[in-house]
Structures are given as C-alpha cells and as structure tokens.
Coordinates of C-alpha atoms in Angstrom, one line a residue:
Chain A
M1 CA -147.9 13.6 64.4
T2 CA -148.7 12.8 60.9
Y3 CA -147.6 11.5 58.4
S4 CA -149.4 9.3 55.2
V5 CA -146.7 6.8 54.6
P6 CA -146.4 6.6 50.9
K7 CA -146.8 3.2 49.2
V8 CA -143.4 1.0 47.8
A9 CA -143.9 0.4 44.4
G10 CA -146.1 -2.9 44.1
E11 CA -147.9 -2.7 46.7
A12 CA -151.2 -4.3 46.8
E13 CA -154.1 -2.2 47.1
M14 CA -155.9 -2.6 50.0
T15 CA -159.9 -2.7 50.4
V16 CA -161.0 -2.7 54.6
G17 CA -163.5 -2.4 56.9
R18 CA -166.9 -4.0 57.0
D19 CA -165.9 -6.7 58.7
E20 CA -168.9 -8.1 61.4
A21 CA -167.5 -10.8 63.3
T22 CA -164.9 -9.1 66.1
S23 CA -164.6 -9.4 68.8
Q24 CA -163.8 -6.4 71.0
W25 CA -165.1 -4.7 73.7
P26 CA -168.9 -2.4 73.0
M27 CA -168.0 1.1 72.2
W28 CA -168.9 4.3 73.8
E29 CA -169.9 7.4 72.9
V30 CA -168.4 10.3 75.3
F31 CA -170.1 13.2 76.5
I32 CA -168.1 16.2 78.1
R33 CA -169.5 19.3 80.6
Q34 CA -167.6 22.0 79.9
R35 CA -167.7 24.0 83.1
R36 CA -171.3 23.8 85.0
G37 CA -174.2 25.8 83.4
L38 CA -173.5 24.3 80.0
S39 CA -174.7 21.1 78.5
H40 CA -173.2 18.1 78.4
V41 CA -171.2 18.1 74.3
H42 CA -169.9 15.1 72.4
V43 CA -166.1 14.5 72.5
G44 CA -165.6 11.6 70.9
S45 CA -165.9 7.7 71.4
L46 CA -164.0 4.4 73.4
H47 CA -163.6 0.9 73.5
A48 CA -164.5 -0.5 77.1
P49 CA -165.7 -3.9 78.8
D50 CA -167.9 -1.5 80.8
A51 CA -169.5 1.2 82.2
E52 CA -167.6 2.2 84.8
T53 CA -164.2 1.1 83.1
A54 CA -166.0 3.2 80.1
L55 CA -165.9 6.6 82.5
M56 CA -162.7 6.2 83.8
S57 CA -161.1 5.6 80.3
A58 CA -163.1 8.6 78.7
R59 CA -161.1 10.6 82.2
D60 CA -158.1 9.3 80.7
V61 CA -158.3 10.1 76.7
Y62 CA -159.9 13.2 77.0
T63 CA -160.1 14.9 80.0
R64 CA -156.4 15.0 81.2
R65 CA -156.4 19.0 80.9
V66 CA -159.5 19.9 83.0
E67 CA -161.0 20.2 79.9
G68 CA -164.1 19.5 82.0
V69 CA -166.9 19.4 85.6
S70 CA -168.7 15.9 84.3
I71 CA -168.6 13.0 82.0
W72 CA -171.2 10.3 80.5
V73 CA -170.7 7.5 78.7
V74 CA -173.2 6.4 76.8
P75 CA -173.2 2.5 74.7
S76 CA -172.6 4.0 71.0
T77 CA -175.8 1.2 70.1
E78 CA -178.6 3.7 72.3
I79 CA -177.4 6.4 69.9
V80 CA -180.4 6.7 67.7
A81 CA -179.5 8.9 64.4
S82 CA -181.6 10.8 61.3
D83 CA -181.0 10.1 58.2
P84 CA -179.4 12.4 55.6
D85 CA -181.4 11.0 52.5
D86 CA -184.5 12.1 55.3
A87 CA -183.0 15.4 55.8
E88 CA -185.2 17.1 53.9
A89 CA -188.2 15.9 55.9
F90 CA -186.3 16.7 59.3
F91 CA -185.3 20.1 58.4
G92 CA -187.3 20.9 55.0
S93 CA -187.2 24.5 53.8
I94 CA -190.8 24.9 54.1
E95 CA -189.9 28.5 54.6
K96 CA -192.2 29.9 58.4
P97 CA -191.0 33.4 58.4
Y98 CA -193.5 34.6 60.4
R99 CA -191.8 32.1 63.2
H100 CA -188.9 34.5 63.5
A101 CA -188.7 38.3 65.1
T102 CA -187.7 39.8 62.2
H103 CA -190.7 39.2 60.1
Y104 CA -192.4 41.6 62.3
E105 CA -192.1 45.3 62.1
I106 CA -191.9 47.5 65.2
P107 CA -191.7 51.6 64.2
D108 CA -189.0 52.8 66.1
E109 CA -190.8 55.2 68.3
V110 CA -191.8 51.7 70.5
G111 CA -188.1 51.0 71.5
Q112 CA -186.5 48.2 72.6
M113 CA -188.7 44.3 71.8
Chain B
M1 CA -180.6 20.9 39.9
S2 CA -181.3 20.3 43.8
A3 CA -180.2 17.2 45.4
D4 CA -184.6 16.3 46.4
Q5 CA -184.6 16.4 42.2
L6 CA -181.7 13.1 41.6
G7 CA -183.4 9.7 41.6
P8 CA -182.4 8.2 45.2
D9 CA -179.6 6.2 44.6
Q10 CA -178.1 9.7 42.7
R11 CA -178.8 11.6 46.0
G12 CA -175.9 10.5 48.1
P13 CA -173.0 11.4 45.2
A14 CA -174.5 14.9 44.5
R15 CA -175.6 15.7 48.0
F16 CA -170.7 14.6 48.7
E17 CA -169.7 17.1 45.2
A18 CA -172.1 19.7 47.4
L19 CA -170.4 19.1 50.4
L20 CA -167.4 19.3 49.2
E21 CA -168.0 22.4 46.9
A22 CA -169.0 24.8 50.2
E23 CA -166.4 23.9 51.9
D24 CA -168.9 21.2 54.7
K25 CA -167.9 18.1 56.2
I26 CA -168.9 15.0 55.2
E27 CA -169.8 13.0 58.6
P28 CA -170.1 9.7 59.0
T29 CA -174.2 9.1 57.4
D30 CA -173.6 10.8 54.4
W31 CA -172.6 8.7 50.8
M32 CA -169.3 9.1 49.9
P33 CA -167.6 7.3 47.6
E34 CA -165.2 4.2 48.5
G35 CA -162.1 5.4 46.9
Y36 CA -162.2 8.7 49.8
R37 CA -163.4 6.1 52.5
Q38 CA -160.7 3.6 51.7
T39 CA -158.1 6.7 51.2
L40 CA -159.4 8.1 55.0
I41 CA -159.2 4.8 56.6
R42 CA -155.4 4.4 55.4
Q43 CA -154.2 7.7 55.6
I44 CA -155.6 8.0 59.7
A45 CA -154.6 4.3 60.9
Q46 CA -151.6 5.3 59.7
H47 CA -152.1 8.2 62.2
A48 CA -153.3 6.6 65.0
H49 CA -150.6 4.0 64.3
S50 CA -147.7 7.0 63.8
E51 CA -149.2 8.2 67.6
I52 CA -149.1 4.9 69.4
I53 CA -145.3 3.5 68.2
G54 CA -144.0 6.9 68.9
M55 CA -144.8 7.0 72.4
Q56 CA -141.9 4.5 72.0
P57 CA -138.9 6.5 71.2
E58 CA -139.1 8.5 74.1
G59 CA -140.4 6.7 76.5
N60 CA -137.0 5.1 75.7
W61 CA -135.8 8.1 78.3
I62 CA -138.3 8.0 80.9
S63 CA -136.3 6.6 83.7
R64 CA -133.3 8.3 82.5
A65 CA -134.6 12.1 82.2
P66 CA -131.9 14.7 83.6
S67 CA -134.7 15.9 85.9
L68 CA -138.4 15.4 87.9
R69 CA -139.0 18.2 85.7
R70 CA -138.3 16.8 82.8
K71 CA -139.5 13.2 83.6
A72 CA -143.0 14.2 84.7
I73 CA -143.0 16.9 81.2
L74 CA -142.1 13.5 79.3
I75 CA -144.3 10.9 81.1
A76 CA -147.4 13.6 80.3
K77 CA -145.9 13.9 76.6
V78 CA -146.5 10.3 76.6
Q79 CA -149.8 10.3 77.5
D80 CA -151.0 13.1 75.0
E81 CA -149.7 10.7 72.5
A82 CA -151.0 7.9 73.6
G83 CA -154.5 9.9 73.6
H84 CA -154.0 10.9 69.9
G85 CA -153.1 7.8 69.4
L86 CA -156.9 7.2 71.0
Y87 CA -159.0 10.0 68.8
L88 CA -157.8 8.7 65.8
Y89 CA -158.7 5.6 66.3
S90 CA -162.1 6.0 66.6
A91 CA -162.4 8.8 63.3
A92 CA -161.6 5.3 61.6
E93 CA -163.5 3.2 63.2
T94 CA -166.3 6.2 62.1
L95 CA -166.0 5.2 58.6
G96 CA -166.3 0.4 59.0
V97 CA -162.8 -0.4 59.6
T98 CA -162.2 -1.7 64.0
R99 CA -159.6 -1.8 66.0
D100 CA -159.1 -5.1 66.4
E101 CA -158.4 -4.9 62.2
M102 CA -156.6 -2.4 62.4
L103 CA -154.1 -3.2 65.2
A104 CA -154.0 -6.6 63.7
M105 CA -152.8 -4.9 60.4
L106 CA -149.9 -3.0 61.9
H107 CA -148.7 -6.1 64.3
S108 CA -148.4 -7.8 60.4
G109 CA -147.2 -5.0 59.2
R110 CA -150.2 -4.5 56.7
Q111 CA -150.6 -1.2 57.7
K112 CA -147.5 1.0 58.2
Y113 CA -146.8 4.6 60.6
S114 CA -144.6 7.1 60.3
S115 CA -140.8 6.4 59.5
I116 CA -139.5 8.5 61.7
F117 CA -139.9 7.1 64.4
N118 CA -137.8 3.7 62.7
Y119 CA -134.9 6.4 63.9
P120 CA -132.7 5.5 67.3
T121 CA -132.9 8.0 70.7
L122 CA -129.6 7.9 71.4
S123 CA -129.1 10.9 73.9
W124 CA -131.0 13.2 75.1
A125 CA -130.5 16.1 73.4
D126 CA -133.1 13.4 70.6
M127 CA -136.0 14.3 73.2
G128 CA -135.4 18.3 72.7
T129 CA -134.7 17.6 68.4
I130 CA -137.6 15.4 68.5
G131 CA -140.1 18.2 70.0
W132 CA -138.7 20.4 68.0
L133 CA -138.4 18.9 64.8
V134 CA -140.3 16.2 64.3
D135 CA -143.4 17.9 66.6
G136 CA -142.7 20.2 64.5
A137 CA -143.6 18.6 61.0
A138 CA -145.9 17.5 62.4
I139 CA -148.1 20.4 63.0
T140 CA -147.3 22.0 60.2
N141 CA -149.8 18.9 58.3
Q142 CA -151.6 18.5 61.2
V143 CA -152.9 23.0 61.1
M144 CA -153.7 21.6 57.3
L145 CA -155.4 18.9 58.5
K146 CA -158.1 20.2 60.5
R147 CA -159.6 21.4 57.1
C148 CA -159.6 17.9 56.4
S149 CA -163.2 17.8 54.8
Y150 CA -164.2 14.2 56.5
G151 CA -165.2 15.8 59.4
P152 CA -164.4 13.5 62.5
Y153 CA -160.6 13.9 61.3
A154 CA -160.6 17.0 61.6
R155 CA -162.5 17.7 65.2
A156 CA -159.8 15.1 66.3
M157 CA -157.2 17.8 64.8
V158 CA -158.0 20.9 66.5
K159 CA -157.6 18.4 69.4
I160 CA -154.5 17.1 69.0
C161 CA -153.3 20.3 67.4
L162 CA -154.1 22.0 70.7
E163 CA -151.9 19.7 72.7
E164 CA -149.1 19.4 70.3
S165 CA -148.5 23.4 70.3
F166 CA -146.7 21.4 74.6
H167 CA -145.2 19.5 73.0
Q168 CA -143.4 21.6 70.4
R169 CA -142.5 24.2 72.9
Q170 CA -140.8 21.8 75.8
G171 CA -138.7 19.9 73.0
Y172 CA -137.5 23.7 71.4
E173 CA -137.0 25.0 75.7
I174 CA -134.6 21.5 76.0
M175 CA -132.5 23.1 73.0
L176 CA -132.4 26.0 74.4
T177 CA -131.1 24.8 78.2
L178 CA -128.2 22.6 76.4
C179 CA -127.6 25.3 73.9
R180 CA -127.0 27.4 76.5
G181 CA -125.1 25.2 78.7
T182 CA -122.0 23.4 78.7
D183 CA -119.2 23.4 75.1
Q184 CA -120.8 19.4 75.5
Q185 CA -123.8 20.2 76.3
K186 CA -124.1 21.9 72.4
A187 CA -122.2 19.6 70.9
M188 CA -124.7 17.1 71.8
A189 CA -127.6 19.5 71.0
Q190 CA -126.0 19.9 67.6
D191 CA -125.1 16.1 66.6
A192 CA -128.3 15.7 67.7
L193 CA -129.6 18.1 64.9
D194 CA -127.3 16.6 62.4
R195 CA -129.5 13.3 63.3
W196 CA -132.5 14.3 62.6
W197 CA -133.0 17.1 60.4
W198 CA -133.2 15.2 57.5
P199 CA -135.7 12.7 58.3
S200 CA -137.9 14.8 59.5
L201 CA -137.9 16.9 55.8
M202 CA -139.3 13.5 54.3
M203 CA -141.9 13.2 57.1
F204 CA -144.0 14.6 53.8
G205 CA -143.5 12.4 51.9
P206 CA -142.7 11.8 49.0
H207 CA -142.1 15.1 45.9
D208 CA -144.7 16.1 44.6
S209 CA -143.8 15.2 40.9
E210 CA -144.0 11.3 42.8
S211 CA -146.4 11.7 44.7
T212 CA -149.7 9.7 43.1
H213 CA -151.6 10.2 45.4
T214 CA -152.3 14.2 46.8
E215 CA -153.6 15.0 43.4
Q216 CA -156.8 12.5 43.9
S217 CA -156.7 13.7 48.4
I218 CA -156.3 17.7 47.4
E219 CA -159.0 17.3 45.3
W220 CA -161.4 15.5 48.0
K221 CA -160.3 18.0 50.3
I222 CA -158.0 15.8 52.4
K223 CA -155.0 16.6 52.0
R224 CA -155.1 21.2 51.2
V225 CA -151.5 21.3 50.4
S226 CA -148.8 19.7 48.6
N227 CA -146.6 17.8 50.2
D228 CA -143.4 19.6 49.0
D229 CA -145.2 23.4 50.0
L230 CA -145.6 21.9 53.5
R231 CA -142.6 20.6 53.2
Q232 CA -141.0 24.7 52.6
Q233 CA -143.4 25.9 55.6
F234 CA -141.6 24.1 57.6
V235 CA -137.7 25.1 56.4
D236 CA -138.7 28.5 56.3
M237 CA -140.0 28.3 60.0
T238 CA -137.6 26.6 61.3
V239 CA -134.0 27.9 60.0
P240 CA -134.4 31.2 62.1
Q241 CA -135.3 28.9 65.7
A242 CA -131.8 26.9 65.2
D243 CA -130.1 30.4 64.4
F244 CA -131.5 31.1 67.4
L245 CA -130.1 28.3 69.2
G246 CA -126.3 29.2 67.8
L247 CA -127.2 25.5 66.2
K248 CA -125.9 24.5 62.6
I249 CA -128.4 22.9 60.1
P250 CA -126.6 19.9 58.1
D251 CA -127.0 21.4 54.8
P252 CA -124.7 22.8 53.1
N253 CA -127.3 23.9 50.3
L254 CA -128.7 25.8 52.3
S255 CA -129.8 29.4 52.1
W256 CA -131.8 32.7 51.7
N257 CA -133.8 33.1 48.1
E258 CA -133.8 36.1 48.4
E259 CA -136.5 36.4 45.1
R260 CA -138.2 33.3 45.8
G261 CA -138.9 34.8 49.7
H262 CA -137.8 31.0 50.8
Y263 CA -135.3 28.8 51.5
D264 CA -133.8 27.0 48.8
F265 CA -132.4 23.4 50.5
G266 CA -130.2 20.9 49.2
P267 CA -131.4 17.4 47.1
I268 CA -133.4 14.7 49.8
D269 CA -131.8 11.2 50.1
W270 CA -135.0 9.3 48.8
D271 CA -132.9 5.8 48.5
E272 CA -132.9 6.5 52.5
F273 CA -136.3 7.9 52.8
W274 CA -137.4 4.5 51.1
A275 CA -135.5 2.1 52.6
V276 CA -137.3 2.7 55.9
V277 CA -140.5 2.8 54.7
K278 CA -139.7 -0.8 53.0
G279 CA -139.6 -2.1 56.9
N280 CA -134.7 -1.8 56.2
G281 CA -134.6 1.8 59.5
P282 CA -133.0 1.2 61.9
M283 CA -135.4 0.3 64.2
N284 CA -138.4 -1.0 62.3
R285 CA -138.1 -4.3 63.4
E286 CA -137.4 -3.7 66.9
R287 CA -141.0 -1.3 67.4
I288 CA -143.1 -3.5 66.0
E289 CA -141.3 -6.1 68.2
H290 CA -141.9 -4.4 70.5
K291 CA -145.5 -3.1 70.3
R292 CA -146.4 -6.8 69.5
Q293 CA -144.6 -8.1 72.9
S294 CA -146.6 -5.3 74.6
W295 CA -149.6 -6.2 73.2
E296 CA -149.3 -9.9 73.8
E297 CA -147.7 -9.6 77.6
G298 CA -150.7 -7.5 78.0
A299 CA -153.8 -9.8 77.5
W300 CA -153.9 -10.8 80.5
V301 CA -155.5 -6.8 81.4
R302 CA -157.9 -7.5 78.6
E303 CA -159.0 -10.5 79.6
A304 CA -159.4 -9.8 83.9
A305 CA -161.2 -6.4 82.7
V306 CA -163.7 -8.7 80.7
A307 CA -164.4 -10.6 83.8
Y308 CA -165.4 -8.1 86.4
A309 CA -167.7 -6.8 83.4
A310 CA -169.3 -10.3 83.7
K311 CA -169.4 -10.5 87.1
Q312 CA -170.7 -6.7 87.7
L313 CA -173.3 -7.7 85.1
R314 CA -174.9 -10.9 87.2
P315 CA -178.4 -10.8 89.0
K316 CA -177.0 -9.6 92.7
H317 CA -178.9 -12.9 93.6
T318 CA -176.3 -15.3 92.2
R319 CA -173.5 -13.6 94.3
F320 CA -175.3 -15.3 97.5
A321 CA -176.4 -18.5 95.8
S322 CA -172.8 -19.9 95.1

C-alpha cells in the first residue's frame, strides 16, 4: 500500500538516522537462486540473531511463492563494497575496443565466426 | 564539465544531479542531499508502518472468514502485508536509520501510517472492499513508485506490486460473490462501498495546490505523478468496476466528462481527512495500542532467540563442562 501521510500544520521537521547506539539483531543480506543453472541473486536483507534463524526468516520473507530453490544468507558486515568515488579507477573509461569481437573485420565470405 | 573534472567535494552533488537527469537510480553508497535522504526515510518508514498496521483491519476477520478457502486466502494476504513491511524497513535502513528507531517512532506516534487503517472493518464485505479499493489505490501509487529514483525503494516496489495484484483480485472476487448473492449480501457489499469510497480517495493525499512536498519530491523523482492525477487515474479505473458489480458509488456528483475524457467527482471532506491524520479517527488509538502490546508481549520470543543464538556460539566442549 502507499502512503505518504502529509504533515499536520505546525508539525516539527524531524531528522532521523545515523543513530549508532542500538541493540538490534545483526543484519543479513539474502541471495536466492531462482532455479538450477542460475546464480544466487541479491534480493534484500533482514535482521536475525543467528544464521539458522536468518535462513528461516529469509524463506518466509522472500520466498512465499516458490521464488527459488536455494538461499544464501551473509552477514551484512562481511560485504565489502567499492566506493562510487573510485568508480573511475575500477571501471574507468580507458578504451580497449580490441577486447570486443566487433573490433575485427572478417569478410562476409568467411561466414559466421 | 564531466564529474572527474570537479573537486572531490563537488563530485557527489554533480553525480547526483547527473544520475537523476539520466533517469538512473541513486544507490545507498551514492552522495545524496540530506533533504532527499530525510524525505525518503519519512516516506519509506510510513509506507512500512502502513503495511504492518494494515494487518490489523484484515486480521480482525481471519477467525470469521466464511469458508476455509477465504480463510486461507486472507491469512496469505495478511502474511504478504508483513512481508511488504519488512522489505520496506530494509529499504529504509539503507538510508542510515535503524529498525529500532523506526519502531520506536511508530509506537510513540512520531511517525505515522496511512489514515485508511484508522477505519474499522465492520462486516465481511469490508474484506472485499479493502482488497478492491484500498489495495487498488495502493497499486496505483506503487506502480508509480517503481520508477522512483531511489534504487532500494524502487526494487521493493517491483516485488510488492506483483504480490498486490493478488490482493486486489481476491477482493474484487469477494465483491462479485456478494453482488451475485442474496439481496442481503448485495446490501452488505453496497454498505461497505459507501463507507470505504471516500477514505480510499483520501489515500492519495491533499490536492496538489495544498500539497507542500509534491514539487520537491517530483524534482527529486521520488514521486513521479501528482496526488490529483493519481486520484483521477484511480477513479477512472474503479467506476466501471463498480458498474459491473451493479453497485452505486456514493457520490451524487460523479459523472463522465466527455471533454476531459475523465470522470468528474464531488468534493472530498478534508476536515475528516485532517482529523484522522491528527489522530482522531475511529481506530487510531486502538491500532497503536494493539501494535505496542504485541511488541511488548513478544519480548520473550526475541529474548529466547538471542539466548539460543548465544548458546549456538558457545564452543562445544563447554557444553559438557557444566
């Protein structure tokens, strides 16, 4: 459902987030293999006290309609991500067209290659 | 000027603008204006709370569903709402808010949920009307939100929209069954429509002229269509469905406008809308009280889960030592 509840006149602006102090359960990232032959794909996250409970919760939260045949859960803190500011260094625009098959001209007479 | 020619402190803002411009998604690790982050936290948290509180009006009828089939369907639907709430809490958490914070704000009334759930479900026909109208209105809004600029929110919407389709269809099927039944059953369906029609239209929020957030949200591509346009879409879609059921929409001003190519409809009672938003709807207090109570009474389950997790972590030999 949806639902942006409008502010009541005079309602204070509230700033939330970045609250480090919390006692809540660790977060887990959930990956599902849709069917045999495909890779596990990230579908979301959840909180659980341990791995076994995380797996059971992932089943209830993310696969109510047989969305997959296998689930991975990984502690969110174990994921190491690249920084968007480093995108240039990682995925930079240095052209290396010779890495692509279309870079090479093969006469039509040769046929499919 | 490309982003790599800018100083490091300007690269974030420039990339943010460029991504919006290109209809690309903003992802959690990207720089974003604080206002964008706060707007999304507020909206996604409210959306999540609505799914969770939305379980109550329908949960009310699980034990009194008229058949085993209807009961199984209703349980599955309520379970879906819980799932939707959880996808959305996860999406909000990517913005740096904790789930504990959001729950605390719901319980203390500092964060709201959709006012539609502050109306009572008085008869079985309300289950049909909620699926048909309330989920129908929600789908109208959520289809738009699939194109929202914030990646995690947009992705949650894709999955939710797929599942909501079942919700609306099962509701309409209940209405069809009642309308093809006895006079009494049809009257029950009409009574439910009479009570839920106007609150459903209010779900789209104030008129564009009164809506202070719409402009900025549209600029940030969080919202892609205005409140009034979404409401019109919903009315245009729903009127023929009511006609098919043989039910009468409770609005004497409702009529097809050939020139506009849309239905005209009567004025919405905004006093009622604001009264409910401010906490004075028929069910506001009960909904939050019930939520708080279930959270408190469930404490032992959470504690047991933590104790079990701690026990699993203990090295095996210590189990024999004691």
